[in-house]
mmCIF file of C-alpha atoms in Angstrom:
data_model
loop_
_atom_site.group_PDB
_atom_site.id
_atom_site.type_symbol
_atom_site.label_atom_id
_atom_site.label_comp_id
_atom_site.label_asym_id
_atom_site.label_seq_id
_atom_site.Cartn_x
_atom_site.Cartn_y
_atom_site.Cartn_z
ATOM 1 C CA UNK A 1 170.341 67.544 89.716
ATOM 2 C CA UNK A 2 172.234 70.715 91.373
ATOM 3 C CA UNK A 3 171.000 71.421 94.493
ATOM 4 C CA UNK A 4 173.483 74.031 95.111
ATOM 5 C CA UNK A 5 172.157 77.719 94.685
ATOM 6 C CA UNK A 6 174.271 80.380 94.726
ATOM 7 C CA UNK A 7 172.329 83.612 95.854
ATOM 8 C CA UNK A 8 175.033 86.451 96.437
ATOM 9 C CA UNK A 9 178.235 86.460 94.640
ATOM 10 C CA UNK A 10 180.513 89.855 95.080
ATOM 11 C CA UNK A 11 183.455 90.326 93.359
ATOM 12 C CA UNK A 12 185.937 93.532 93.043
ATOM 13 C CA UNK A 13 184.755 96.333 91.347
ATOM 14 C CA UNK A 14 185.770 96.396 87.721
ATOM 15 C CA UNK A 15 189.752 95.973 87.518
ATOM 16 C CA UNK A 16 191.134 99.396 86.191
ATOM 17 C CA UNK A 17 193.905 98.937 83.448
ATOM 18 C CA UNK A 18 197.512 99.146 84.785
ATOM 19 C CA UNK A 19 200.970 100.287 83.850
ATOM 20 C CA UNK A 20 204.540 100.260 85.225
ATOM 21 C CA UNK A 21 207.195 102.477 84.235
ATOM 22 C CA UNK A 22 210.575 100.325 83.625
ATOM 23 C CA UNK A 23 211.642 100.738 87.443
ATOM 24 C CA UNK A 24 208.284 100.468 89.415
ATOM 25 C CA UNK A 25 206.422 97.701 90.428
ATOM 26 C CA UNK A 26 202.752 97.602 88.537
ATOM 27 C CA UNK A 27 199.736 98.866 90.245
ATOM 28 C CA UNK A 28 197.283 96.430 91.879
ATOM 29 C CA UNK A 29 193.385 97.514 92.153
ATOM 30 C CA UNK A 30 191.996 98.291 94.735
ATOM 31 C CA UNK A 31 191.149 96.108 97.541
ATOM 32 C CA UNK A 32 188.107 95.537 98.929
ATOM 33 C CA UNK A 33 185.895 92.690 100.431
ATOM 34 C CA UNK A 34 184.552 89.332 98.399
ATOM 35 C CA UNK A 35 181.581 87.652 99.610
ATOM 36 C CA UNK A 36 180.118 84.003 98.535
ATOM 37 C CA UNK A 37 177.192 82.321 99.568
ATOM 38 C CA UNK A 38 176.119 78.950 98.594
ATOM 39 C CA UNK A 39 172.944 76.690 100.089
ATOM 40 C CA UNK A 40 172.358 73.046 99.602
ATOM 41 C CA UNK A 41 169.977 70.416 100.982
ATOM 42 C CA UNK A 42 171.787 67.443 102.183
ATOM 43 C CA UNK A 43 171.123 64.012 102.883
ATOM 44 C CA UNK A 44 172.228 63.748 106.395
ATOM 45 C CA UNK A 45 171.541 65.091 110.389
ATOM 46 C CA UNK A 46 172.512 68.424 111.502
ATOM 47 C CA UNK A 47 174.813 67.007 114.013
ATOM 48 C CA UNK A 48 176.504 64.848 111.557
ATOM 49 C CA UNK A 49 177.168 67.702 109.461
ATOM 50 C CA UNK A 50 177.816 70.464 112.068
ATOM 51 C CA UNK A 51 180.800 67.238 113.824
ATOM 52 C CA UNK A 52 182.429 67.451 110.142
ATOM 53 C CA UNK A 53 182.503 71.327 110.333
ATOM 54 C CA UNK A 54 183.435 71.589 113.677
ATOM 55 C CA UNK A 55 186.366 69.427 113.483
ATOM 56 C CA UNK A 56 188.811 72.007 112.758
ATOM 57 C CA UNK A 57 191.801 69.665 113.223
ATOM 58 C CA UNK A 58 190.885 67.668 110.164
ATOM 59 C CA UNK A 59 190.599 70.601 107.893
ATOM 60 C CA UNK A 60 193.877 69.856 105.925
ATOM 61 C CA UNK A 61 192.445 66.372 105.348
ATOM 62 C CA UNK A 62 190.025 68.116 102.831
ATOM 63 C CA UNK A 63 189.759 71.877 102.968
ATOM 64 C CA UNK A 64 191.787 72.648 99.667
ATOM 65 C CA UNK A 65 194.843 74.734 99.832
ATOM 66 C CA UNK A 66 194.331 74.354 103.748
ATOM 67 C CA UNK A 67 197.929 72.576 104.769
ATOM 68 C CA UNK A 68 197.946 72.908 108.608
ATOM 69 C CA UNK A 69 195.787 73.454 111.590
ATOM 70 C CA UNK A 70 195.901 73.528 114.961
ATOM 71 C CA UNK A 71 193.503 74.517 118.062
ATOM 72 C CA UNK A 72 195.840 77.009 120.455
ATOM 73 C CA UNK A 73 193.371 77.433 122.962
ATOM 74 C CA UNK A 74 189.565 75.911 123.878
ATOM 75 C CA UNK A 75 186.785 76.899 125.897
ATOM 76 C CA UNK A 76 183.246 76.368 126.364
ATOM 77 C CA UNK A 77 180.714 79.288 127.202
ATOM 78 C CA UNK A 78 177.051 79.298 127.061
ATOM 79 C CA UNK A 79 177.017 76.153 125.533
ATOM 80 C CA UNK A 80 179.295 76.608 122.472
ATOM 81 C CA UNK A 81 182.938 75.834 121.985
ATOM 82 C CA UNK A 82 185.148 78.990 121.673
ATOM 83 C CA UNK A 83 188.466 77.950 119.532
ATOM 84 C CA UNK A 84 191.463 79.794 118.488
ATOM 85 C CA UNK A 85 192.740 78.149 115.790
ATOM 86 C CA UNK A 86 195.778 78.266 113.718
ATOM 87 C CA UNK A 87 195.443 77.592 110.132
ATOM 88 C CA UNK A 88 198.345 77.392 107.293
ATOM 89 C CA UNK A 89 197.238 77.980 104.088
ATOM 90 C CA UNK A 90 198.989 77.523 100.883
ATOM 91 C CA UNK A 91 197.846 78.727 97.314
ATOM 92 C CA UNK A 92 200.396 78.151 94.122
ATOM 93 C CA UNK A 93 203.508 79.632 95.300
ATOM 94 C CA UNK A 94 202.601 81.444 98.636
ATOM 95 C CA UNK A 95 202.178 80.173 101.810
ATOM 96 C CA UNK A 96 200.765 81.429 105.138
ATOM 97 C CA UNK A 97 198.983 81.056 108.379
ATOM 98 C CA UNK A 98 196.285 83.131 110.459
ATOM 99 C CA UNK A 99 194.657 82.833 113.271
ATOM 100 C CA UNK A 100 190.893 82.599 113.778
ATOM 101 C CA UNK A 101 188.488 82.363 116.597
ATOM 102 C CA UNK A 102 185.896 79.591 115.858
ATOM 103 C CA UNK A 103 182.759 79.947 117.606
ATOM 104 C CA UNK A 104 180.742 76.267 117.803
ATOM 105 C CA UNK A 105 177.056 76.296 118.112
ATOM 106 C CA UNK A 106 175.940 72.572 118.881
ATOM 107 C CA UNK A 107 173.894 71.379 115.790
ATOM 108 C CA UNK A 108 173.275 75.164 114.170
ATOM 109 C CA UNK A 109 176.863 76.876 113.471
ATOM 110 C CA UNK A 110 180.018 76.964 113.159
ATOM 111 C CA UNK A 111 181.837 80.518 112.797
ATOM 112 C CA UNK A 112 185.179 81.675 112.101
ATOM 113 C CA UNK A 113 186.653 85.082 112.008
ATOM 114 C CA UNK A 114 190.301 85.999 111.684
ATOM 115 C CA UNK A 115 192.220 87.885 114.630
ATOM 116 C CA UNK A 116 192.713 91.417 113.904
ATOM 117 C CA UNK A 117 196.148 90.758 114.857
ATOM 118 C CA UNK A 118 196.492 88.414 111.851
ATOM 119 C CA UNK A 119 198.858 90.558 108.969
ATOM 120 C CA UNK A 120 197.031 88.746 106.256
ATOM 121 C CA UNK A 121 193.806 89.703 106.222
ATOM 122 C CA UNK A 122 191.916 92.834 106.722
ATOM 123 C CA UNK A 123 188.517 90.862 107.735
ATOM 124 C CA UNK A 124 187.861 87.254 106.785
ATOM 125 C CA UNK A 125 184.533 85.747 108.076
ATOM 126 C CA UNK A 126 183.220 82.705 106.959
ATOM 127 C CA UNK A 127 179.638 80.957 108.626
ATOM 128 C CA UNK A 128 178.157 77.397 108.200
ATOM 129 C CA UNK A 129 174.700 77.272 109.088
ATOM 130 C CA UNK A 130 172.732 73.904 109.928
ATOM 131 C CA UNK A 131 168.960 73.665 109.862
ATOM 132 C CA UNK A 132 166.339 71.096 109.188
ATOM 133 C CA UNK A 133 165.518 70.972 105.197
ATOM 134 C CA UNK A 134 161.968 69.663 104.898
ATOM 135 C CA UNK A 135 160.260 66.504 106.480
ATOM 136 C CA UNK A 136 162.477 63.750 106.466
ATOM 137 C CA UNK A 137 164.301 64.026 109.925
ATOM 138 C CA UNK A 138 167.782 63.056 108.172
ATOM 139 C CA UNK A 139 167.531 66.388 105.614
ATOM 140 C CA UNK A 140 169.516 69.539 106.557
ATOM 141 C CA UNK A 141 169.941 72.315 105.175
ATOM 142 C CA UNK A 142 174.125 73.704 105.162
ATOM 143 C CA UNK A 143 174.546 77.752 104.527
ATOM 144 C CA UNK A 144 178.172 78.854 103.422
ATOM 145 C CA UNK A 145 178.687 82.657 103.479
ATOM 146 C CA UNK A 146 182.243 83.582 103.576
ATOM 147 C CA UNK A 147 183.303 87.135 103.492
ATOM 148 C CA UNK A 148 187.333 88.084 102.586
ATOM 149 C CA UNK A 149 189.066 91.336 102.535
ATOM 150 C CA UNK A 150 193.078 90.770 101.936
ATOM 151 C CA UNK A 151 196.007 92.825 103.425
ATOM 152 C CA UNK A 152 198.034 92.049 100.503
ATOM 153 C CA UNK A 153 197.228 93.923 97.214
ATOM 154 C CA UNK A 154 199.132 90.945 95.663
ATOM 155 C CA UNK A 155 197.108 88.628 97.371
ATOM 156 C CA UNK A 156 193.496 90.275 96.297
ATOM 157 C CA UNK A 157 194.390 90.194 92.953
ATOM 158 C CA UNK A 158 195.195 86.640 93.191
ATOM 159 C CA UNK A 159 192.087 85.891 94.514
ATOM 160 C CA UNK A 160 189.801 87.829 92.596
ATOM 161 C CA UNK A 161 191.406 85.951 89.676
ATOM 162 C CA UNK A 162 190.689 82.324 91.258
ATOM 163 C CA UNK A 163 187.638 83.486 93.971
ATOM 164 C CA UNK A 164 184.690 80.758 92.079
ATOM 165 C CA UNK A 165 187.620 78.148 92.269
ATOM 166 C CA UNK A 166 188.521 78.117 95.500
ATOM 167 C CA UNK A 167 185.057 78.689 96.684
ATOM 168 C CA UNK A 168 183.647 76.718 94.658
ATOM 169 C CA UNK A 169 186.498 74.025 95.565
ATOM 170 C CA UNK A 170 185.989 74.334 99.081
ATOM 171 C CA UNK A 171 182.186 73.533 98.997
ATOM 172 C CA UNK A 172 182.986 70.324 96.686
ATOM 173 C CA UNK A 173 185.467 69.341 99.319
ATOM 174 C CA UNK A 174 182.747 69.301 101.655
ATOM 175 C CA UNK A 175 180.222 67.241 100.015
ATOM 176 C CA UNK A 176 182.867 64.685 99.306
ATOM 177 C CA UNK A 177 184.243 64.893 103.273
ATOM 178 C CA UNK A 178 180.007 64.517 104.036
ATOM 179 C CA UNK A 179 179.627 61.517 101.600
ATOM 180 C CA UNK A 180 183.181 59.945 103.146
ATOM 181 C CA UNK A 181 181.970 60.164 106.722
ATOM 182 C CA UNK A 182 178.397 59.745 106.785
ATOM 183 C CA UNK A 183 177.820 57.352 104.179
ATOM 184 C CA UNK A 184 176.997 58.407 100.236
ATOM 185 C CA UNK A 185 173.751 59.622 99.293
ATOM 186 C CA UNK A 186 172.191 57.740 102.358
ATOM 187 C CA UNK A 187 168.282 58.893 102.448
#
């Protein structure tokens, strides 16, 4: 049974046809921001999950195409860590590396949103969301929305040509990480 329901998906407008004359390079579309959202009921405690998605560290142990990380700075305010986080990612023959500031809400969030000083991305926002699913106290309910507007024309093409993959990737990655460290399908 797939619990997973995907309720927005946004891609680029539709891609205009392109041409190059013999000494240009070709026209890329337009740019312009992808979203994804995806929901699923799993079988484990917020805090389990929300220790998993706040451990930014580990990310290149099982965030695909995610080859580096590294906190530069931490702080706590209000109750939630503040991070500033490097993170290398690298996707067929590219590589590169941004920096984010990662907002930890104990047991309900975990947000990340790219510097504006960061060359690679125009915005990139991604939020995990942790509430109780239901009655049994050991069912939560994970949120995904991430939100992506590239720099690069070169680079939005590429991902509006493998956006459901890597999404779709990244939330698989996840649910194995969940099944790794908490234990699999434990009710």
């Amino acid at each position: 049974m797939n619990l997973f329901r995907t309720t927005s998906r946004r891609l680029l407008p539709k891609r205009p046809t392109y041409h190059r004359t013999l000494f240009s390079l070709p026209s890329f579309p337009p740019s312009g921001e992808q979203t994804y959202h995806e929901q699923k009921i799993f079988p484990y405690k917020r805090s389990e999950l929300y220790a998993i998605v706040s451990d930014v560290s580990s990310y290149p142990q099982f965030i695909p195409y995610c080859t580096g990380s590294r906190i530069l700075h931490k702080a706590t305010h209000n109750g939630s860590t503040i991070m500033d986080a490097e993170l290398t990612v690298g996707f067929m023959a590219f590589q590169e590396s941004y920096v984010s500031k990662v907002t930890c809400t104990p047991f309900s969030s975990v947000e990340a949103v790219a510097s504006s000083s960061t060359p690679m991305f125009k915005s990139l926002k991604t939020v995990w969301r942790f509430q109780p699913a239901g009655e049994k106290e050991h069912n939560t309910l994970v949120s995904l929305d991430l939100a992506f507007d590239f720099v690069n024309p070169l680079y939005a093409s590429l991902s509006s040509a493998f956006f459901d993959k890597v999404s779709g990737g990244m939330v698989t990655a996840f649910e194995k990480r969940c099944d790794e460290v908490c234990g699999r399908g434990r009710v």
